[in-house]
Amino acid sequence: MAVSTPAVAAPASPPRLAHRTGLMLVVIAMAQLMVILDATIVNVALPSVQTSLGFSTQNLSWVVNAYTLAFGGLLLLGGRIGDLLGRRPAFIGGILLFTLGSLLGGLAQNSGWLLGMRVIQGAGAAIVVPTVLSLIATGFPTERERNRAFAVFAGVSGAGGAIGLVAGGLLTEWASWRWVLLVNVPIGVALALAAPLFIGRTPRSEGRFDVGGAITSTGGVALLVYGFIHASDSGWREATTIGSFIGAVVLLVAFVFIESRTPQPIIPLRLFASRNRSGIYALGVAMMGSLIGMFFFLTLFFQNVLSYSPLKTGLAFLPLSVSIIVVSGVMMQLIPKIGQRLPLVAGTLLITGSLIWLSAISADSAYLSDLLGPMLLYGFGAGMVFMPMTMVGVSDVEMEDTGAASGLLNATQQMGGSLSLAVIITVYGAATNGATGDPAHVLAKGASAGFLVAVGFTVVALALVVLLVRPAANAPMPGMMPGMDAGPDAEPEPSADDSPSAPQAKNLE
């Protein structure tokens, strides 16, 4: 069955894209990897950043959160930018903004300067990621090419966090913490120069930006995260904590009000009408929250308990990264045969089991005997989940909603990850509050409590996937035109509306 789409959905340059899809995939995969790994590449460098720029321990976590909150909060607006301005100029603009933030962040002389540049990096990433996903959904003419592209996307998305830790360890130990940011500059410039050569022009939709929706959604989640982090230090009854939660509720209610009345919202509420997508959004929150939480606690454990160097800490995550990449490649071959639901359920079960295993962590835990096993189990589960989660999240939507759908899929992961980490850190603080004795035992006690909270997230997500997600066999991806066969070698049939000169295909960029 094919998706019925208006003429504006037709690819503007099918011959060019058909001949250069391999090179286009390289460009967009490198861009995706760059912005995803930047969420974790600074983690290993945090102690060096703290010493260099004078961060307090409480504020140090904002080096990570400033990026992920801006990334997640502006993803929804980023999706609309690609729809309204054209995906190629949006891709180039996002890459250049991200590169500028990386350059100035690497030159930061104080904490405020660095945090501001992390926000700029996040804003650039928020434009790039939904544009990349929309290009995959619409720029590959056969199902086989799309499946390959989604497998690559899922692999770099899933492994990007672990690769960032390895790269961060290498750069911090061999050069300086500043190079975890400066390394993006030559890569970003190269991608911006390559994009016009390998990414075809796409039509621009007519409409306007929903700035009010972007501001209220980002502000609401940011206040929620701040409220949880502040509560872990100052208590739940403190005035700032209460004010943060009240402000968050007000902004999020305003966001729903704005979206329900805006003619062109950044989140068309009709996207939530699909049970499949609603279940996938919940799974994305749990997945990213557990992944960020695992990186956070194990990074602390490796350096503070096992006395690993930054480089050794990064290398300790390498098996996790490799397992995600390998299993994602296997899923590319299996999903056309077994469907998307079985890997989603089985992968979430494996992730839940790995977190239960990690919750047994203690000060006496060793890497090979106690930590490597659950890390590999998590990698197997994540590799099974990422590709079908991405495919279901953006499938069966109208072409004008592909930017919003891809933005929402990524936004639930990034903002949900920030919020989940804030909850986990709050539980960690409660578990270690007043604890005395060996710091290693205190850290292990808090980490164990944090992993149990992550288990709760994934159990809820598993229940929602089982109850809600029922992807249709051979479900069409956005961008499949009438007459486009679902078979591996099918090509779109010519149509009078496929020409960029058709009346509805306007403003090619």
Coordinates of C-alpha atoms in Angstrom, one line a residue, residues 17-463:
L17 CA 19.8 11.7 -5.9
A18 CA 19.5 8.2 -7.4
H19 CA 23.0 8.4 -8.7
R20 CA 24.5 9.9 -5.6
T21 CA 22.7 8.3 -2.7
G22 CA 25.8 6.5 -1.5
L23 CA 27.7 9.8 -1.2
M24 CA 24.7 11.6 0.2
L25 CA 24.4 8.9 2.9
V26 CA 28.0 9.4 3.9
V27 CA 27.5 13.1 4.3
I28 CA 24.3 12.9 6.3
A29 CA 25.6 10.0 8.4
M30 CA 28.7 12.0 9.3
A31 CA 26.6 14.9 10.3
Q32 CA 24.3 12.7 12.4
L33 CA 27.3 11.2 14.1
M34 CA 28.9 14.6 14.8
V35 CA 25.9 16.1 16.6
I36 CA 24.9 12.9 18.4
L37 CA 28.4 12.1 19.9
D38 CA 28.7 15.7 21.1
A39 CA 26.1 14.9 23.8
T40 CA 28.7 12.7 25.4
I41 CA 32.2 13.6 24.1
V42 CA 32.6 16.2 26.9
N43 CA 31.7 13.7 29.7
V44 CA 35.2 12.3 30.0
A45 CA 36.6 15.8 29.9
L46 CA 34.4 17.2 32.6
P47 CA 37.0 17.1 35.4
S48 CA 39.5 19.0 33.2
V49 CA 36.7 21.5 32.2
Q50 CA 35.9 22.1 35.9
T51 CA 39.6 22.8 36.8
S52 CA 40.1 25.0 33.8
L53 CA 37.0 27.2 34.0
G54 CA 36.2 27.0 37.7
F55 CA 32.8 25.3 37.5
S56 CA 31.2 24.3 40.8
T57 CA 30.3 20.6 41.1
Q58 CA 26.6 21.5 41.0
N59 CA 26.9 23.5 37.8
L60 CA 29.2 21.1 36.0
S61 CA 26.3 18.9 34.8
W62 CA 25.0 21.9 32.8
V63 CA 27.9 21.4 30.4
V64 CA 26.0 18.4 29.2
N65 CA 22.4 19.6 29.9
A66 CA 22.9 23.0 28.1
Y67 CA 23.5 21.0 24.9
T68 CA 20.9 18.3 25.3
L69 CA 18.1 20.8 26.4
A70 CA 18.8 23.2 23.5
F71 CA 19.1 20.2 21.2
G72 CA 15.9 18.6 22.3
G73 CA 13.9 21.7 22.9
L74 CA 14.5 23.2 19.5
L75 CA 14.3 20.0 17.5
L76 CA 10.6 20.7 16.9
L77 CA 11.3 24.1 15.4
G78 CA 14.2 22.6 13.5
G79 CA 11.9 20.2 11.8
R80 CA 9.8 23.0 10.6
I81 CA 12.8 25.0 9.4
G82 CA 13.6 22.1 7.0
D83 CA 10.0 22.0 5.7
L84 CA 9.7 25.7 5.2
L85 CA 13.1 26.7 3.9
G86 CA 14.1 23.6 2.1
R87 CA 16.1 20.7 3.6
R88 CA 19.4 21.4 1.9
P89 CA 19.8 25.0 3.1
A90 CA 18.5 24.0 6.5
F91 CA 21.2 21.2 6.7
I92 CA 24.0 23.6 5.7
G93 CA 22.8 26.3 8.1
G94 CA 22.5 23.9 11.0
I95 CA 26.0 22.5 10.3
L96 CA 27.5 26.0 10.2
L97 CA 25.7 27.1 13.4
F98 CA 27.0 23.9 15.2
T99 CA 30.5 24.5 13.9
L100 CA 30.5 28.1 15.1
G101 CA 29.4 27.0 18.6
S102 CA 32.1 24.4 18.6
L103 CA 34.8 26.9 17.6
L104 CA 33.8 29.5 20.2
G105 CA 33.2 26.9 22.9
G106 CA 36.7 25.5 22.4
L107 CA 38.1 29.0 23.0
A108 CA 35.9 29.7 26.1
Q109 CA 37.6 31.5 28.9
N110 CA 34.9 31.2 31.6
S111 CA 31.9 29.0 32.5
G112 CA 29.2 31.3 31.2
W113 CA 31.0 31.5 27.8
L114 CA 31.2 27.8 27.5
L115 CA 27.6 27.2 28.5
G116 CA 26.4 29.8 25.9
M117 CA 28.3 28.1 23.2
R118 CA 26.9 24.7 24.2
V119 CA 23.4 26.1 23.7
I120 CA 24.4 27.3 20.2
Q121 CA 25.8 23.9 19.4
G122 CA 22.5 22.4 20.5
A123 CA 20.5 24.8 18.4
G124 CA 22.6 23.8 15.3
A125 CA 22.1 20.1 16.1
A126 CA 18.4 20.7 16.4
I127 CA 18.2 21.8 12.8
V128 CA 20.5 19.1 11.4
V129 CA 19.0 16.0 12.9
P130 CA 15.4 16.2 11.7
T131 CA 16.6 17.4 8.4
V132 CA 18.8 14.3 8.1
L133 CA 15.9 12.0 9.0
S134 CA 13.6 13.7 6.5
L135 CA 16.3 13.4 3.8
I136 CA 16.6 9.7 4.5
A137 CA 12.8 9.3 4.4
T138 CA 12.4 11.2 1.1
G139 CA 15.7 11.0 -0.7
F140 CA 16.2 7.3 -1.3
P141 CA 14.0 5.9 -4.1
T142 CA 13.8 2.2 -3.2
E143 CA 13.0 0.4 0.0
R144 CA 16.3 -1.4 0.0
E145 CA 18.2 1.9 -0.1
R146 CA 15.9 3.4 2.6
N147 CA 16.5 0.4 4.9
R148 CA 20.2 0.6 4.4
A149 CA 20.1 4.4 5.2
F150 CA 17.9 3.8 8.3
A151 CA 20.3 1.1 9.5
V152 CA 23.3 3.5 9.1
F153 CA 21.3 6.2 10.9
A154 CA 20.3 3.9 13.7
G155 CA 23.9 2.6 14.0
V156 CA 25.5 6.1 14.3
S157 CA 22.6 7.3 16.6
G158 CA 23.0 4.3 18.9
A159 CA 26.8 4.2 18.9
G160 CA 27.4 7.9 18.9
G161 CA 27.2 8.3 22.6
A162 CA 29.8 5.6 23.3
I163 CA 32.0 6.8 20.4
G164 CA 31.9 10.3 22.0
L165 CA 33.3 8.9 25.2
V166 CA 36.1 7.1 23.4
A167 CA 37.0 10.3 21.4
G168 CA 36.7 12.5 24.5
G169 CA 39.1 10.3 26.4
L170 CA 41.6 10.3 23.5
L171 CA 41.5 14.1 23.0
T172 CA 41.5 15.0 26.7
E173 CA 44.5 12.8 27.5
W174 CA 46.6 13.4 24.4
A175 CA 45.7 17.1 23.7
S176 CA 43.3 19.2 25.8
W177 CA 39.7 19.3 26.8
R178 CA 39.2 22.1 24.3
W179 CA 39.8 19.7 21.4
V180 CA 36.6 17.8 22.2
L181 CA 34.9 20.9 20.8
L182 CA 37.5 22.1 18.3
V183 CA 37.6 18.8 16.5
N184 CA 34.1 19.5 15.1
V185 CA 35.3 22.6 13.2
P186 CA 37.1 20.9 10.2
I187 CA 34.5 18.2 10.0
G188 CA 31.7 20.8 10.0
V189 CA 33.3 22.9 7.3
A190 CA 33.9 19.9 5.1
L191 CA 30.2 18.8 5.5
A192 CA 28.9 22.3 4.7
L193 CA 31.1 22.3 1.5
A194 CA 30.0 18.8 0.5
A195 CA 26.3 19.2 1.0
P196 CA 25.5 21.2 -2.2
L197 CA 27.3 18.5 -4.2
F198 CA 25.6 15.5 -2.9
I199 CA 22.2 16.6 -1.4
G200 CA 19.6 17.5 -4.0
R201 CA 17.2 20.4 -3.9
T202 CA 13.8 19.9 -2.2
P203 CA 10.6 21.9 -2.4
R204 CA 9.7 24.3 0.3
S205 CA 6.4 24.2 2.0
E206 CA 4.4 27.4 2.5
G207 CA 3.8 28.5 6.1
R208 CA 5.3 30.2 9.0
F209 CA 7.3 29.3 12.1
D210 CA 5.6 28.5 15.4
V211 CA 8.0 30.4 17.7
G212 CA 5.6 30.5 20.6
G213 CA 5.4 26.7 20.6
A214 CA 9.2 26.4 20.5
I215 CA 9.7 28.8 23.4
T216 CA 7.1 27.3 25.7
S217 CA 8.1 23.7 25.0
T218 CA 11.8 24.3 25.5
G219 CA 11.3 26.5 28.6
G220 CA 8.8 24.1 30.2
V221 CA 11.1 21.1 30.0
A222 CA 14.2 23.2 31.0
L223 CA 12.4 24.3 34.1
L224 CA 11.4 20.7 34.9
V225 CA 15.0 19.6 34.6
Y226 CA 16.2 22.5 36.7
G227 CA 13.6 21.8 39.4
F228 CA 14.7 18.2 39.8
I229 CA 18.4 19.1 39.9
H230 CA 17.8 21.9 42.4
A231 CA 15.6 19.7 44.6
S232 CA 18.5 17.2 44.9
D233 CA 20.6 19.9 46.5
S234 CA 18.2 22.2 48.2
G235 CA 15.1 20.1 49.0
W236 CA 11.6 19.8 47.5
R237 CA 10.1 22.5 49.7
E238 CA 12.6 25.2 48.8
A239 CA 11.0 28.2 47.0
T240 CA 13.1 28.0 43.9
T241 CA 12.3 24.3 43.5
I242 CA 8.6 24.9 43.8
G243 CA 8.7 27.9 41.5
S244 CA 10.5 25.9 38.9
F245 CA 7.9 23.2 38.8
I246 CA 5.0 25.7 38.8
G247 CA 6.7 27.6 35.9
A248 CA 7.2 24.4 34.0
V249 CA 3.5 23.4 34.3
V250 CA 2.4 26.9 33.2
L251 CA 4.6 26.8 30.2
L252 CA 3.7 23.3 29.1
V253 CA 0.0 24.0 29.5
A254 CA 0.5 27.1 27.4
F255 CA 2.4 25.0 24.8
V256 CA -0.6 22.6 24.4
F257 CA -2.9 25.6 24.2
I258 CA -0.8 27.2 21.4
E259 CA -0.4 24.0 19.5
S260 CA -4.1 23.3 19.5
R261 CA -4.9 26.7 18.0
T262 CA -2.0 27.5 15.7
P263 CA -2.7 26.8 12.0
Q264 CA 0.8 25.5 11.5
P265 CA 2.2 24.1 14.8
I266 CA 5.6 22.7 15.3
I267 CA 3.9 19.6 16.7
P268 CA 0.7 18.8 14.9
L269 CA -1.3 17.1 17.7
R270 CA -2.6 14.7 15.1
L271 CA 0.8 12.9 15.3
F272 CA -0.3 11.6 18.7
A273 CA -3.4 10.0 17.3
S274 CA -1.3 7.1 16.1
R275 CA -0.9 4.4 18.8
N276 CA 2.3 3.3 17.1
R277 CA 4.0 6.6 17.4
S278 CA 2.8 7.3 20.9
G279 CA 4.3 4.1 22.1
I280 CA 7.6 4.8 20.2
Y281 CA 7.8 8.3 21.8
A282 CA 7.6 6.7 25.3
L283 CA 10.2 4.1 24.3
G284 CA 12.5 6.9 23.1
V285 CA 12.3 8.7 26.4
A286 CA 13.1 5.5 28.4
M287 CA 15.9 4.5 26.0
M288 CA 17.7 7.9 26.0
G289 CA 17.2 8.3 29.8
S290 CA 18.7 4.9 30.6
L291 CA 21.5 5.4 28.1
I292 CA 22.6 8.8 29.4
G293 CA 22.2 7.5 33.0
M294 CA 24.4 4.6 32.3
F295 CA 27.1 6.7 30.8
F296 CA 26.9 9.2 33.7
F297 CA 27.2 6.6 36.5
L298 CA 29.7 4.3 34.8
T299 CA 32.0 7.2 33.8
L300 CA 32.1 8.3 37.5
F301 CA 32.6 4.7 38.6
F302 CA 35.4 4.0 36.1
Q303 CA 37.4 7.2 37.1
N304 CA 36.6 7.5 40.8
V305 CA 36.4 3.9 41.9
L306 CA 38.4 1.9 39.3
S307 CA 40.9 4.8 38.9
Y308 CA 40.8 4.7 35.1
S309 CA 42.4 7.5 33.1
P310 CA 40.1 9.5 30.6
L311 CA 41.4 7.4 27.7
K312 CA 40.9 4.1 29.5
T313 CA 37.4 5.2 30.5
G314 CA 36.5 5.9 26.9
L315 CA 37.9 2.6 25.7
A316 CA 35.9 0.8 28.4
F317 CA 32.8 1.8 26.5
L318 CA 34.0 0.5 23.2
P319 CA 32.4 -2.9 23.5
L320 CA 29.0 -1.2 24.0
S321 CA 29.6 0.9 20.8
V322 CA 30.6 -2.1 18.7
S323 CA 27.7 -4.2 19.8
I324 CA 25.2 -1.5 18.9
I325 CA 26.7 -1.1 15.4
V326 CA 26.9 -4.9 14.7
V327 CA 23.4 -5.6 15.9
S328 CA 22.0 -2.7 13.9
G329 CA 23.6 -4.1 10.8
V330 CA 22.0 -7.5 11.5
M331 CA 18.6 -5.8 12.0
M332 CA 18.9 -4.2 8.6
Q333 CA 18.8 -7.7 7.1
L334 CA 16.2 -9.2 9.5
I335 CA 13.5 -6.5 9.7
P336 CA 12.2 -7.0 6.2
K337 CA 11.6 -10.6 7.1
I338 CA 10.5 -10.5 10.7
G339 CA 8.9 -7.1 10.9
Q340 CA 9.5 -4.3 13.4
R341 CA 7.6 -5.3 16.5
L342 CA 9.6 -8.4 17.6
P343 CA 12.9 -6.5 17.7
L344 CA 11.3 -3.7 19.6
V345 CA 9.9 -6.0 22.3
A346 CA 13.0 -8.3 22.5
G347 CA 15.4 -5.3 22.5
T348 CA 13.6 -3.5 25.3
L349 CA 13.6 -6.7 27.4
L350 CA 17.4 -7.0 27.0
I351 CA 17.9 -3.4 28.0
T352 CA 15.7 -3.9 31.1
G353 CA 17.7 -7.0 32.0
S354 CA 21.0 -5.2 31.6
L355 CA 19.9 -2.3 33.9
I356 CA 18.7 -4.8 36.5
W357 CA 22.1 -6.5 36.3
L358 CA 23.9 -3.1 36.7
S359 CA 21.8 -2.2 39.7
A360 CA 23.8 -4.8 41.6
I361 CA 26.9 -2.6 41.3
S362 CA 29.1 -2.3 44.4
A363 CA 32.4 -0.8 45.3
D364 CA 34.0 -4.2 44.7
S365 CA 32.6 -4.6 41.2
A366 CA 35.2 -5.2 38.5
Y367 CA 35.0 -4.4 34.8
L368 CA 35.4 -7.8 33.3
S369 CA 33.3 -9.8 35.8
D370 CA 30.6 -7.3 36.7
L371 CA 30.3 -4.5 34.2
L372 CA 31.2 -5.8 30.7
G373 CA 28.4 -8.3 30.6
P374 CA 25.5 -5.9 31.3
M375 CA 27.1 -3.3 28.9
L376 CA 27.1 -5.8 26.1
L377 CA 23.6 -6.9 26.9
Y378 CA 22.5 -3.3 26.7
G379 CA 24.3 -2.9 23.4
F380 CA 22.5 -5.9 21.9
G381 CA 19.2 -4.6 23.0
A382 CA 19.8 -1.0 21.8
G383 CA 21.0 -2.3 18.4
M384 CA 17.7 -4.2 18.1
V385 CA 15.6 -1.2 19.0
F386 CA 17.1 1.8 17.4
M387 CA 16.4 1.0 13.7
P388 CA 12.7 -0.2 14.1
M389 CA 12.1 2.6 16.6
T390 CA 13.2 5.2 14.0
M391 CA 11.3 3.6 11.2
V392 CA 8.0 3.4 13.1
G393 CA 8.4 6.9 14.5
V394 CA 8.4 8.5 11.0
S395 CA 6.4 6.0 8.9
D396 CA 2.9 6.5 7.6
V397 CA 2.8 10.3 8.0
E398 CA 1.9 12.9 5.4
M399 CA 4.8 14.5 3.6
E400 CA 4.2 17.9 5.1
D401 CA 4.5 16.4 8.6
T402 CA 7.8 14.5 8.0
G403 CA 9.9 17.3 9.5
A404 CA 7.6 17.6 12.5
A405 CA 7.5 13.8 13.0
S406 CA 11.2 13.4 12.8
G407 CA 11.8 16.4 15.1
L408 CA 9.3 15.0 17.6
L409 CA 10.9 11.6 17.6
N410 CA 14.3 13.1 18.4
A411 CA 12.9 15.7 20.8
T412 CA 11.3 13.0 23.0
Q413 CA 14.6 11.3 23.1
Q414 CA 16.8 14.3 23.9
M415 CA 14.5 16.2 26.2
G416 CA 13.3 13.0 27.8
G417 CA 16.9 12.0 28.3
S418 CA 17.7 15.2 30.1
L419 CA 14.6 15.0 32.2
S420 CA 15.2 11.3 33.0
L421 CA 18.8 12.1 34.0
A422 CA 17.6 14.8 36.3
V423 CA 15.2 12.4 38.0
I424 CA 18.0 9.8 38.3
I425 CA 20.4 12.3 39.8
T426 CA 17.7 13.4 42.3
V427 CA 17.2 9.7 43.4
Y428 CA 21.0 9.4 43.6
G429 CA 21.2 12.4 45.8
A430 CA 18.4 11.0 48.1
A431 CA 20.2 7.7 48.3
T432 CA 23.5 9.2 49.2
N433 CA 22.3 12.1 51.4
G434 CA 24.0 11.8 54.8
A435 CA 25.9 8.7 53.7
T436 CA 29.3 8.4 55.3
G437 CA 32.3 6.1 54.9
D438 CA 34.3 5.1 51.8
P439 CA 33.4 7.4 48.8
A440 CA 33.5 4.4 46.5
H441 CA 30.7 2.7 48.6
V442 CA 28.7 5.9 48.6
L443 CA 29.0 6.3 44.8
A444 CA 28.1 2.6 44.2
K445 CA 25.0 2.9 46.5
G446 CA 23.7 5.9 44.6
A447 CA 24.5 4.4 41.2
S448 CA 22.6 1.3 42.2
A449 CA 19.5 3.4 43.1
G450 CA 19.9 5.3 39.8
F451 CA 19.9 2.1 37.7
L452 CA 16.8 0.9 39.5
V453 CA 15.0 4.1 38.5
A454 CA 16.1 3.5 34.9
V455 CA 14.7 0.0 35.1
G456 CA 11.3 1.6 36.0
F457 CA 11.5 3.8 32.9
T458 CA 12.2 0.8 30.6
V459 CA 9.5 -1.4 32.2
V460 CA 6.9 1.3 31.6
A461 CA 8.2 1.7 28.0
L462 CA 8.0 -2.1 27.5
A463 CA 4.4 -2.2 28.6

